[in-house]
Amino acid sequence: LAASAAAFAPSKVTQSTTSLNAFEGELGVQPPLGFFDPLGLLDDADQERFDRLRYVEVKHGRIAQLAFLGNIITRAGIHLPGNIDQAGNAFESFPNGYAAVNAIPGAGVAQIVLFVGFLELGVMKDVTGEAEFPGDFRNGALDFGWDNFDEETKLSKRGIELNNGRAAMMGILGLMVHEQLGGVLPVVGEM
């Protein structure tokens, strides 16, 4: 009888630390998912690798926020004034969304690529080594009141930016998918 009761007794489980546990306390780890790394990009990763991936996540989040806002604004009929080229083509003459990429002349696309490359290689990086966190590009010159915040407020604002970036990445992906599907969406209108 004692042997059968032992079958229901809890067994001891040894605690092991994995590399996943190393990043469970980082900014952005929150309910309901907690630490979410389905592709295993952080398996056996160190802090430097985590910081690099966080920098890329923040950067893509910022780009996605601009892309989503630009998509909504142009679909609302608001365009830059003037012409996009010397031939007299107005900004408003180009289609909205992804269709605009194919409508812009090759020289215009080349200018965009060169400008983005310039930003990536020369501007949007920590030049001075004074960054407090991945994605901090103030370089000792720009502040806008950041240094007046306490640490809790700074952490909160960084978390808000991270979550808004994540939402924008999903939002712009959704807009691009629905543009290919066609139809009408609330707020966005005709795709």
Coordinates of N, CA, C and O in Angstrom, one line a residue:
L1 N 0.8 -1.2 0.0 CA 0.0 0.0 0.0 C 0.9 1.3 0.0 O 0.6 2.2 -0.7
A2 N 2.0 1.2 0.7 CA 2.9 2.4 0.8 C 3.5 2.6 -0.6 O 3.7 3.8 -1.0
A3 N 3.8 1.5 -1.3 CA 4.4 1.7 -2.6 C 3.5 2.4 -3.6 O 3.9 3.2 -4.4
S4 N 2.2 2.1 -3.5 CA 1.2 2.7 -4.4 C 1.0 4.1 -4.1 O 0.7 5.0 -5.0
A5 N 1.1 4.5 -2.8 CA 0.9 5.9 -2.4 C 2.1 6.7 -2.9 O 2.0 7.9 -3.2
A6 N 3.3 6.1 -2.9 CA 4.5 6.8 -3.3 C 4.4 7.2 -4.8 O 5.0 8.2 -5.2
A7 N 3.6 6.6 -5.6 CA 3.4 6.9 -7.0 C 2.8 8.3 -7.2 O 3.0 8.9 -8.2
F8 N 2.0 8.7 -6.2 CA 1.3 10.0 -6.2 C 2.1 11.1 -5.5 O 1.6 12.3 -5.6
A9 N 3.2 10.8 -4.9 CA 4.0 11.9 -4.3 C 4.7 12.7 -5.3 O 5.1 12.2 -6.3
P10 N 4.8 14.0 -5.0 CA 5.6 14.8 -6.0 C 7.0 14.4 -6.1 O 7.7 14.1 -5.1
S11 N 7.5 14.4 -7.3 CA 9.0 14.1 -7.4 C 9.8 15.4 -7.4 O 9.3 16.4 -7.8
K12 N 11.0 15.2 -7.0 CA 11.9 16.4 -7.0 C 12.3 16.7 -8.5 O 12.7 15.8 -9.2
V13 N 12.3 18.0 -8.8 CA 12.7 18.4 -10.1 C 13.9 19.4 -9.9 O 13.8 20.3 -9.1
T14 N 14.9 19.1 -10.6 CA 16.1 19.9 -10.4 C 15.9 21.2 -11.2 O 15.4 21.2 -12.3
Q15 N 16.3 22.3 -10.6 CA 16.2 23.6 -11.3 C 17.4 23.8 -12.2 O 18.5 23.6 -11.7
S16 N 17.2 24.2 -13.4 CA 18.3 24.5 -14.3 C 18.1 25.8 -14.9 O 17.0 26.3 -15.1
T17 N 19.2 26.5 -15.1 CA 19.2 27.9 -15.7 C 19.5 27.7 -17.1 O 20.5 27.1 -17.5
T18 N 18.7 28.3 -17.9 CA 18.9 28.3 -19.4 C 19.2 29.8 -19.8 O 19.0 30.7 -19.1
S19 N 19.6 29.9 -21.0 CA 19.8 31.3 -21.6 C 18.5 32.0 -21.7 O 18.5 33.2 -21.7
L20 N 17.4 31.3 -21.8 CA 16.1 32.0 -21.9 C 15.8 32.7 -20.6 O 15.3 33.8 -20.6
N21 N 16.2 32.2 -19.5 CA 15.9 32.8 -18.2 C 16.8 34.1 -18.0 O 16.4 35.0 -17.3
A22 N 17.9 34.2 -18.8 CA 18.7 35.3 -18.6 C 18.1 36.6 -19.1 O 18.4 37.7 -18.6
F23 N 17.1 36.5 -20.0 CA 16.5 37.7 -20.5 C 15.0 37.9 -20.1 O 14.3 38.8 -20.6
E24 N 14.5 37.1 -19.2 CA 13.1 37.2 -18.8 C 12.8 38.5 -18.0 O 11.7 38.8 -17.8
G25 N 13.8 39.2 -17.5 CA 13.6 40.4 -16.7 C 13.8 41.6 -17.6 O 13.8 42.7 -17.1
E26 N 14.0 41.5 -18.9 CA 14.3 42.6 -19.7 C 13.0 43.4 -20.1 O 11.9 42.9 -20.0
L27 N 13.2 44.7 -20.5 CA 12.1 45.5 -20.9 C 11.4 44.9 -22.1 O 12.1 44.4 -23.0
G28 N 10.1 44.9 -22.1 CA 9.4 44.3 -23.2 C 8.8 42.9 -22.9 O 8.0 42.4 -23.6
V29 N 9.3 42.3 -21.8 CA 8.8 41.0 -21.4 C 7.6 41.2 -20.5 O 7.7 41.8 -19.5
Q30 N 6.4 40.9 -21.0 CA 5.2 41.2 -20.3 C 4.1 40.2 -20.6 O 4.2 39.5 -21.6
P31 N 3.1 40.2 -19.7 CA 2.0 39.3 -20.0 C 1.2 39.7 -21.2 O 1.3 40.8 -21.6
P32 N 0.6 38.8 -21.9 CA 0.4 37.4 -21.5 C 1.5 36.5 -22.0 O 1.5 35.4 -21.6
L33 N 2.3 37.0 -23.0 CA 3.3 36.1 -23.5 C 4.5 35.9 -22.7 O 5.2 34.8 -22.8
G34 N 4.9 36.9 -21.9 CA 6.2 36.8 -21.2 C 7.3 36.9 -22.2 O 7.3 37.6 -23.1
F35 N 8.4 36.1 -21.9 CA 9.5 36.1 -22.8 C 9.1 35.3 -24.0 O 8.8 34.1 -23.9
F36 N 9.2 35.9 -25.2 CA 8.7 35.3 -26.4 C 9.8 35.2 -27.5 O 10.2 36.2 -28.0
D37 N 10.3 34.0 -27.7 CA 11.4 33.9 -28.7 C 11.1 32.5 -29.4 O 11.8 31.6 -29.2
P38 N 10.1 32.5 -30.3 CA 9.7 31.3 -30.9 C 10.7 30.7 -31.9 O 10.8 29.5 -32.1
L39 N 11.6 31.6 -32.4 CA 12.6 31.1 -33.4 C 13.9 30.7 -32.7 O 14.8 30.3 -33.4
G40 N 14.0 31.0 -31.4 CA 15.2 30.6 -30.7 C 16.4 31.5 -31.0 O 17.6 31.0 -30.9
L41 N 16.2 32.7 -31.4 CA 17.3 33.6 -31.7 C 18.2 33.9 -30.5 O 19.3 34.3 -30.7
L42 N 17.6 33.8 -29.3 CA 18.4 34.1 -28.2 C 18.9 32.8 -27.4 O 19.5 33.0 -26.3
D43 N 18.8 31.7 -28.0 CA 19.3 30.5 -27.4 C 20.9 30.6 -27.3 O 21.5 30.9 -28.3
D44 N 21.4 30.5 -26.2 CA 22.9 30.6 -26.0 C 23.4 31.9 -26.4 O 24.5 32.1 -26.8
A45 N 22.6 33.0 -26.3 CA 23.0 34.3 -26.6 C 23.6 35.1 -25.4 O 23.2 34.8 -24.3
D46 N 24.4 36.0 -25.6 CA 24.9 36.9 -24.5 C 24.2 38.2 -24.6 O 23.4 38.5 -25.4
Q47 N 24.6 39.1 -23.6 CA 23.9 40.4 -23.6 C 24.2 41.2 -24.8 O 23.3 42.0 -25.3
E48 N 25.3 41.1 -25.4 CA 25.6 41.9 -26.6 C 24.7 41.5 -27.8 O 24.2 42.3 -28.5
R49 N 24.4 40.2 -27.9 CA 23.5 39.7 -29.0 C 22.1 40.2 -28.7 O 21.4 40.6 -29.6
F50 N 21.7 40.1 -27.4 CA 20.4 40.6 -27.0 C 20.2 42.1 -27.4 O 19.2 42.5 -28.0
D51 N 21.2 42.9 -27.0 CA 21.2 44.3 -27.3 C 21.1 44.6 -28.8 O 20.4 45.6 -29.2
R52 N 21.8 43.9 -29.6 CA 21.8 44.1 -31.0 C 20.4 43.8 -31.6 O 19.9 44.5 -32.4
L53 N 19.8 42.7 -31.1 CA 18.4 42.4 -31.6 C 17.4 43.4 -31.1 O 16.5 43.7 -31.8
R54 N 17.6 43.9 -29.8 CA 16.7 44.9 -29.3 C 16.8 46.2 -30.1 O 15.9 46.9 -30.4
Y55 N 18.1 46.6 -30.5 CA 18.3 47.7 -31.3 C 17.6 47.6 -32.7 O 16.9 48.5 -33.1
V56 N 17.7 46.4 -33.3 CA 17.0 46.2 -34.6 C 15.5 46.2 -34.4 O 14.8 46.8 -35.2
E57 N 15.0 45.7 -33.3 CA 13.5 45.7 -33.0 C 13.0 47.2 -32.8 O 12.0 47.6 -33.4
V58 N 13.8 48.0 -32.1 CA 13.4 49.4 -31.9 C 13.4 50.1 -33.2 O 12.5 50.9 -33.6
K59 N 14.5 49.9 -34.0 CA 14.6 50.6 -35.3 C 13.5 50.2 -36.2 O 12.9 51.1 -36.9
H60 N 13.2 49.0 -36.4 CA 12.1 48.5 -37.2 C 10.8 49.0 -36.7 O 9.9 49.3 -37.5
G61 N 10.6 49.1 -35.4 CA 9.4 49.7 -34.8 C 9.2 51.1 -35.2 O 8.1 51.6 -35.5
R62 N 10.3 51.9 -35.1 CA 10.2 53.3 -35.5 C 9.9 53.5 -37.0 O 9.1 54.3 -37.4
I63 N 10.5 52.7 -37.8 CA 10.2 52.7 -39.3 C 8.8 52.3 -39.5 O 8.1 53.0 -40.4
A64 N 8.3 51.3 -38.9 CA 6.9 50.9 -39.1 C 5.9 51.9 -38.6 O 4.8 52.1 -39.2
Q65 N 6.2 52.6 -37.5 CA 5.3 53.7 -37.1 C 5.2 54.8 -38.1 O 4.1 55.3 -38.4
L66 N 6.4 55.2 -38.7 CA 6.3 56.2 -39.8 C 5.6 55.6 -41.0 O 4.8 56.4 -41.7
A67 N 5.8 54.4 -41.4 CA 5.1 53.8 -42.5 C 3.6 53.7 -42.4 O 2.9 54.0 -43.3
F68 N 3.2 53.3 -41.2 CA 1.8 53.2 -40.9 C 1.1 54.6 -41.0 O 0.1 54.8 -41.6
L69 N 1.7 55.5 -40.3 CA 1.2 56.9 -40.3 C 1.2 57.5 -41.7 O 0.2 58.1 -42.1
G70 N 2.2 57.3 -42.5 CA 2.3 57.8 -43.8 C 1.2 57.1 -44.7 O 0.6 57.8 -45.6
N71 N 1.0 55.8 -44.5 CA -0.1 55.1 -45.3 C -1.4 55.7 -45.0 O -2.2 56.0 -45.9
I72 N -1.7 55.9 -43.7 CA -3.0 56.5 -43.3 C -3.2 57.9 -43.8 O -4.3 58.3 -44.3
I73 N -2.2 58.7 -43.7 CA -2.3 60.1 -44.1 C -2.5 60.2 -45.6 O -3.3 61.0 -46.0
T74 N -1.7 59.5 -46.4 CA -1.9 59.6 -47.8 C -3.3 59.1 -48.3 O -3.9 59.6 -49.2
R75 N -3.7 58.0 -47.6 CA -5.1 57.5 -47.9 C -6.2 58.5 -47.6 O -7.3 58.4 -48.1
A76 N -5.9 59.4 -46.6 CA -6.9 60.4 -46.2 C -6.8 61.6 -47.2 O -7.6 62.5 -47.1
G77 N -5.9 61.5 -48.2 CA -5.9 62.5 -49.3 C -4.9 63.7 -49.0 O -4.9 64.7 -49.7
I78 N -4.1 63.5 -48.0 CA -3.1 64.5 -47.7 C -1.8 64.2 -48.3 O -1.2 63.1 -48.0
H79 N -1.3 65.0 -49.2 CA 0.0 64.8 -49.9 C 0.9 66.0 -49.7 O 0.4 67.1 -49.5
L80 N 2.2 65.8 -50.0 CA 3.1 66.9 -50.0 C 2.7 67.8 -51.2 O 2.3 67.4 -52.2
P81 N 2.9 69.1 -51.0 CA 2.6 70.0 -52.1 C 3.7 70.0 -53.1 O 4.8 69.6 -52.8
G82 N 3.4 70.4 -54.3 CA 4.4 70.5 -55.3 C 4.6 69.2 -56.2 O 3.8 68.3 -56.1
N83 N 5.7 69.2 -56.8 CA 6.0 68.1 -57.8 C 7.1 67.2 -57.2 O 8.0 67.6 -56.5
I84 N 7.0 65.9 -57.6 CA 8.0 65.0 -57.1 C 9.2 64.9 -58.1 O 10.3 64.5 -57.7
D85 N 9.1 65.5 -59.3 CA 10.2 65.4 -60.2 C 10.2 66.7 -61.1 O 9.3 67.5 -61.0
Q86 N 11.2 66.8 -61.9 CA 11.3 68.0 -62.8 C 10.3 67.9 -64.0 O 10.0 68.9 -64.6
A87 N 9.7 66.7 -64.2 CA 8.7 66.6 -65.3 C 7.4 67.2 -64.9 O 6.5 67.3 -65.8
G88 N 7.2 67.6 -63.7 CA 5.9 68.2 -63.2 C 4.9 67.2 -62.7 O 3.7 67.6 -62.5
N89 N 5.3 66.0 -62.3 CA 4.4 65.0 -61.7 C 4.2 65.4 -60.2 O 5.1 65.5 -59.5
A90 N 2.9 65.7 -59.9 CA 2.6 66.1 -58.5 C 2.6 64.9 -57.6 O 2.4 63.8 -58.0
F91 N 2.9 65.2 -56.3 CA 2.9 64.1 -55.3 C 1.6 63.4 -55.3 O 1.5 62.2 -55.1
E92 N 0.5 64.2 -55.4 CA -0.8 63.6 -55.3 C -1.2 62.8 -56.5 O -2.2 62.0 -56.5
S93 N -0.4 62.8 -57.6 CA -0.7 62.0 -58.8 C -0.3 60.6 -58.6 O -0.6 59.7 -59.5
F94 N 0.5 60.3 -57.6 CA 0.9 58.9 -57.4 C 0.0 58.1 -56.5 O -0.7 58.7 -55.6
P95 N -0.2 56.8 -56.7 CA -1.2 56.1 -56.0 C -0.7 55.9 -54.5 O 0.4 56.2 -54.2
N96 N -1.6 55.5 -53.7 CA -1.3 55.3 -52.2 C -0.8 53.9 -52.0 O -0.9 53.0 -52.8
G97 N -0.2 53.8 -50.8 CA 0.3 52.5 -50.4 C 1.4 51.9 -51.2 O 2.3 52.6 -51.8
Y98 N 1.4 50.5 -51.3 CA 2.5 49.8 -51.9 C 2.5 50.1 -53.4 O 3.6 50.0 -54.0
A99 N 1.4 50.4 -54.0 CA 1.3 50.7 -55.4 C 2.2 51.9 -55.8 O 2.7 52.0 -56.9
A100 N 2.5 52.8 -54.9 CA 3.4 53.9 -55.1 C 4.8 53.5 -55.4 O 5.5 54.2 -56.2
V101 N 5.2 52.4 -54.8 CA 6.6 52.0 -55.0 C 6.9 51.7 -56.5 O 7.9 52.0 -57.0
N102 N 5.9 51.0 -57.1 CA 6.1 50.7 -58.6 C 5.9 51.9 -59.5 O 6.3 51.9 -60.6
A103 N 5.2 52.9 -59.0 CA 4.9 54.1 -59.8 C 6.0 55.1 -59.8 O 6.1 55.9 -60.7
I104 N 6.8 55.1 -58.8 CA 7.9 56.1 -58.7 C 9.0 55.7 -59.7 O 9.4 54.5 -59.8
P105 N 9.5 56.7 -60.4 CA 10.6 56.4 -61.4 C 11.8 55.8 -60.7 O 12.1 56.0 -59.5
G106 N 12.6 55.1 -61.5 CA 13.8 54.4 -60.9 C 14.8 55.3 -60.2 O 15.4 55.0 -59.2
A107 N 14.9 56.5 -60.8 CA 15.8 57.5 -60.1 C 15.3 57.9 -58.8 O 16.1 58.2 -57.8
G108 N 14.0 58.0 -58.6 CA 13.4 58.4 -57.3 C 13.6 57.3 -56.3 O 13.9 57.5 -55.2
V109 N 13.5 56.0 -56.7 CA 13.7 54.9 -55.8 C 15.2 54.8 -55.4 O 15.5 54.6 -54.3
A110 N 16.1 55.1 -56.4 CA 17.5 55.1 -56.1 C 17.8 56.2 -55.0 O 18.6 56.0 -54.1
Q111 N 17.2 57.4 -55.1 CA 17.4 58.5 -54.2 C 16.9 58.0 -52.8 O 17.5 58.3 -51.8
I112 N 15.8 57.4 -52.7 CA 15.2 56.9 -51.5 C 16.2 55.9 -50.8 O 16.5 56.0 -49.7
V113 N 16.7 54.9 -51.6 CA 17.6 53.9 -51.1 C 18.9 54.6 -50.6 O 19.4 54.2 -49.6
L114 N 19.4 55.5 -51.4 CA 20.7 56.2 -51.0 C 20.4 57.0 -49.7 O 21.3 57.0 -48.8
F115 N 19.3 57.7 -49.6 CA 19.0 58.4 -48.4 C 18.9 57.5 -47.1 O 19.4 57.8 -46.1
V116 N 18.2 56.4 -47.3 CA 18.0 55.5 -46.2 C 19.4 54.9 -45.8 O 19.7 54.7 -44.6
G117 N 20.2 54.6 -46.8 CA 21.6 54.1 -46.5 C 22.4 55.1 -45.8 O 23.2 54.8 -44.9
F118 N 22.3 56.4 -46.2 CA 23.0 57.5 -45.5 C 22.6 57.6 -44.0 O 23.4 57.7 -43.1
L119 N 21.2 57.5 -43.8 CA 20.7 57.5 -42.4 C 21.3 56.3 -41.6 O 21.7 56.5 -40.5
E120 N 21.2 55.2 -42.2 CA 21.6 53.9 -41.5 C 23.1 54.0 -41.2 O 23.5 53.6 -40.1
L121 N 24.0 54.4 -42.1 CA 25.4 54.3 -41.9 C 26.0 55.6 -41.2 O 27.0 55.5 -40.6
G122 N 25.3 56.7 -41.3 CA 25.9 57.9 -40.8 C 25.2 58.7 -39.7 O 25.8 59.4 -38.9
V123 N 23.9 58.5 -39.6 CA 23.1 59.3 -38.7 C 22.5 58.5 -37.6 O 22.7 58.9 -36.4
M124 N 21.8 57.5 -37.9 CA 21.0 56.8 -36.9 C 21.9 55.7 -36.2 O 21.7 54.5 -36.3
K125 N 22.8 56.2 -35.4 CA 23.7 55.3 -34.6 C 24.3 56.1 -33.5 O 24.3 57.3 -33.5
D126 N 24.8 55.4 -32.5 CA 25.4 56.0 -31.3 C 26.9 56.3 -31.7 O 27.7 55.5 -31.7
V127 N 27.1 57.6 -32.1 CA 28.4 58.0 -32.5 C 29.4 58.2 -31.3 O 30.5 57.9 -31.4
T128 N 28.8 58.8 -30.3 CA 29.6 59.2 -29.1 C 29.9 58.1 -28.1 O 30.7 58.3 -27.2
G129 N 29.1 57.1 -28.1 CA 29.2 56.0 -27.1 C 28.5 56.3 -25.8 O 28.7 55.7 -24.8
E130 N 27.7 57.4 -25.8 CA 27.0 57.8 -24.6 C 25.6 57.2 -24.5 O 24.8 57.6 -23.6
A131 N 25.2 56.3 -25.4 CA 23.8 55.7 -25.3 C 23.5 55.0 -24.0 O 24.4 54.3 -23.5
E132 N 22.3 55.3 -23.5 CA 21.9 54.6 -22.3 C 21.3 53.3 -22.5 O 21.2 52.4 -21.6
F133 N 20.8 53.0 -23.8 CA 20.1 51.8 -24.1 C 20.1 51.6 -25.6 O 20.4 52.6 -26.3
P134 N 19.9 50.4 -26.1 CA 19.9 50.2 -27.6 C 18.8 51.1 -28.2 O 17.7 51.2 -27.8
G135 N 19.2 51.9 -29.2 CA 18.3 52.8 -29.9 C 18.4 54.2 -29.4 O 17.6 55.0 -29.9
D136 N 19.2 54.5 -28.5 CA 19.4 55.9 -28.0 C 20.4 56.6 -28.9 O 21.6 56.3 -28.9
F137 N 19.9 57.5 -29.7 CA 20.7 58.2 -30.7 C 20.9 59.7 -30.4 O 21.1 60.5 -31.2
R138 N 20.8 60.0 -29.1 CA 20.9 61.4 -28.7 C 22.3 62.0 -28.9 O 22.5 63.1 -29.2
N139 N 23.3 61.1 -28.8 CA 24.7 61.5 -29.0 C 25.1 62.7 -28.2 O 26.0 63.5 -28.7
G140 N 24.6 62.9 -27.1 CA 25.0 64.0 -26.2 C 24.5 65.4 -26.7 O 24.8 66.4 -26.1
A141 N 23.7 65.4 -27.8 CA 23.3 66.7 -28.4 C 21.8 66.9 -28.2 O 21.3 68.0 -27.8
L142 N 21.0 65.9 -28.5 CA 19.5 66.0 -28.4 C 19.1 65.5 -27.0 O 19.5 64.5 -26.5
D143 N 18.1 66.2 -26.4 CA 17.7 65.8 -25.1 C 16.1 65.8 -25.0 O 15.5 64.9 -24.7
F144 N 15.5 66.9 -25.4 CA 14.1 67.1 -25.3 C 13.5 66.7 -24.0 O 12.4 66.2 -23.8
G145 N 14.3 66.9 -22.9 CA 13.8 66.7 -21.5 C 14.0 65.3 -21.0 O 13.6 65.0 -19.9
W146 N 14.6 64.4 -21.8 CA 14.8 63.0 -21.4 C 15.6 63.0 -20.0 O 15.2 62.2 -19.2
D147 N 16.6 63.8 -19.9 CA 17.4 63.7 -18.7 C 16.7 64.2 -17.4 O 17.2 64.0 -16.3
N148 N 15.6 64.9 -17.6 CA 14.8 65.3 -16.4 C 13.9 64.3 -15.9 O 13.3 64.4 -14.8
F149 N 13.7 63.2 -16.6 CA 12.8 62.1 -16.1 C 13.5 61.2 -15.1 O 14.7 61.0 -15.2
D150 N 12.7 60.7 -14.2 CA 13.3 59.7 -13.2 C 13.4 58.4 -14.0 O 12.9 58.2 -15.1
E151 N 14.1 57.4 -13.4 CA 14.4 56.1 -14.0 C 13.1 55.3 -14.3 O 13.0 54.7 -15.3
E152 N 12.1 55.4 -13.4 CA 10.9 54.7 -13.6 C 10.1 55.3 -14.9 O 9.6 54.5 -15.7
T153 N 10.1 56.6 -15.0 CA 9.5 57.2 -16.2 C 10.2 56.9 -17.4 O 9.6 56.6 -18.5
K154 N 11.5 56.9 -17.4 CA 12.3 56.5 -18.6 C 12.0 55.1 -19.0 O 11.8 54.8 -20.2
L155 N 12.0 54.2 -18.1 CA 11.7 52.8 -18.4 C 10.3 52.6 -19.0 O 10.1 51.9 -19.9
S156 N 9.3 53.4 -18.4 CA 7.9 53.3 -18.9 C 7.9 53.9 -20.3 O 7.2 53.2 -21.2
K157 N 8.5 55.0 -20.6 CA 8.5 55.5 -22.0 C 9.2 54.6 -23.0 O 8.7 54.5 -24.1
R158 N 10.3 54.0 -22.6 CA 10.9 53.0 -23.5 C 10.0 51.8 -23.8 O 10.0 51.3 -24.9
G159 N 9.3 51.4 -22.7 CA 8.4 50.3 -22.9 C 7.2 50.6 -23.8 O 6.8 49.9 -24.7
I160 N 6.7 51.9 -23.7 CA 5.7 52.4 -24.5 C 6.1 52.4 -26.0 O 5.4 52.0 -26.9
E161 N 7.3 52.9 -26.2 CA 7.9 53.0 -27.6 C 8.0 51.6 -28.2 O 7.7 51.3 -29.3
L162 N 8.5 50.7 -27.4 CA 8.7 49.3 -27.8 C 7.4 48.7 -28.2 O 7.3 48.0 -29.3
N163 N 6.4 48.8 -27.4 CA 5.0 48.3 -27.7 C 4.4 48.9 -28.9 O 3.7 48.3 -29.7
N164 N 4.5 50.3 -29.0 CA 3.9 51.0 -30.1 C 4.6 50.5 -31.4 O 4.0 50.4 -32.4
G165 N 5.9 50.3 -31.3 CA 6.6 49.8 -32.5 C 6.2 48.4 -32.9 O 6.0 48.1 -34.1
R166 N 6.0 47.5 -31.9 CA 5.5 46.2 -32.2 C 4.1 46.2 -32.8 O 3.8 45.5 -33.8
A167 N 3.2 47.1 -32.3 CA 1.9 47.2 -32.9 C 2.0 47.8 -34.3 O 1.2 47.3 -35.2
A168 N 2.8 48.8 -34.5 CA 3.0 49.3 -35.9 C 3.5 48.3 -36.9 O 3.1 48.3 -38.0
M169 N 4.4 47.5 -36.4 CA 4.9 46.4 -37.3 C 3.8 45.5 -37.8 O 3.7 45.2 -39.0
M170 N 2.9 45.1 -36.9 CA 1.8 44.3 -37.2 C 0.8 45.1 -38.0 O 0.2 44.6 -39.0
G171 N 0.6 46.4 -37.7 CA -0.3 47.3 -38.4 C 0.1 47.5 -39.9 O -0.8 47.3 -40.8
I172 N 1.3 47.8 -40.1 CA 1.7 48.0 -41.5 C 1.7 46.7 -42.3 O 1.4 46.7 -43.5
L173 N 2.0 45.6 -41.7 CA 1.9 44.3 -42.3 C 0.5 44.0 -42.7 O 0.2 43.6 -43.8
G174 N -0.4 44.3 -41.8 CA -1.9 44.1 -42.1 C -2.3 45.0 -43.2 O -3.1 44.6 -44.1
L175 N -1.9 46.3 -43.2 CA -2.3 47.2 -44.3 C -1.8 46.7 -45.7 O -2.5 46.7 -46.7
M176 N -0.5 46.2 -45.7 CA 0.0 45.7 -47.0 C -0.7 44.4 -47.4 O -1.0 44.3 -48.6
V177 N -1.0 43.6 -46.5 CA -1.8 42.4 -46.9 C -3.2 42.7 -47.4 O -3.6 42.2 -48.5
H178 N -3.9 43.6 -46.7 CA -5.2 44.0 -47.1 C -5.2 44.8 -48.4 O -6.2 44.7 -49.2
E179 N -4.1 45.5 -48.7 CA -4.0 46.2 -49.9 C -3.9 45.2 -51.1 O -4.5 45.4 -52.2
Q180 N -3.2 44.1 -50.9 CA -3.2 43.1 -51.9 C -4.5 42.3 -52.1 O -4.8 41.9 -53.2
L181 N -5.2 42.2 -51.0 CA -6.5 41.5 -51.0 C -7.6 42.4 -51.7 O -8.6 41.9 -52.2
G182 N -7.5 43.7 -51.5 CA -8.5 44.6 -52.0 C -9.7 44.8 -51.0 O -9.7 44.2 -49.9
G183 N -10.6 45.6 -51.4 CA -11.8 45.9 -50.5 C -11.7 47.2 -49.8 O -10.9 48.1 -50.2
V184 N -12.6 47.4 -48.8 CA -12.7 48.6 -48.1 C -12.5 48.3 -46.6 O -13.1 47.3 -46.1
L185 N -11.7 49.1 -45.9 CA -11.5 49.0 -44.5 C -11.9 50.2 -43.8 O -11.8 51.3 -44.3
P186 N -12.4 50.1 -42.6 CA -12.8 51.3 -41.8 C -11.5 52.1 -41.6 O -10.4 51.6 -41.5
V187 N -11.6 53.4 -41.5 CA -10.6 54.4 -41.4 C -9.7 54.5 -42.6 O -9.4 55.6 -43.1
V188 N -9.3 53.4 -43.2 CA -8.4 53.4 -44.3 C -9.1 53.6 -45.6 O -8.6 54.3 -46.4
G189 N -10.2 53.1 -45.7 CA -11.0 53.3 -47.0 C -10.7 52.2 -48.0 O -10.3 51.1 -47.7
E190 N -10.8 52.6 -49.3 CA -10.7 51.8 -50.4 C -9.2 51.3 -50.5 O -8.3 52.1 -50.5
M191 N -9.0 50.0 -50.6 CA -7.7 49.5 -50.8 C -7.4 49.3 -52.2 O -6.6 48.8 -52.9

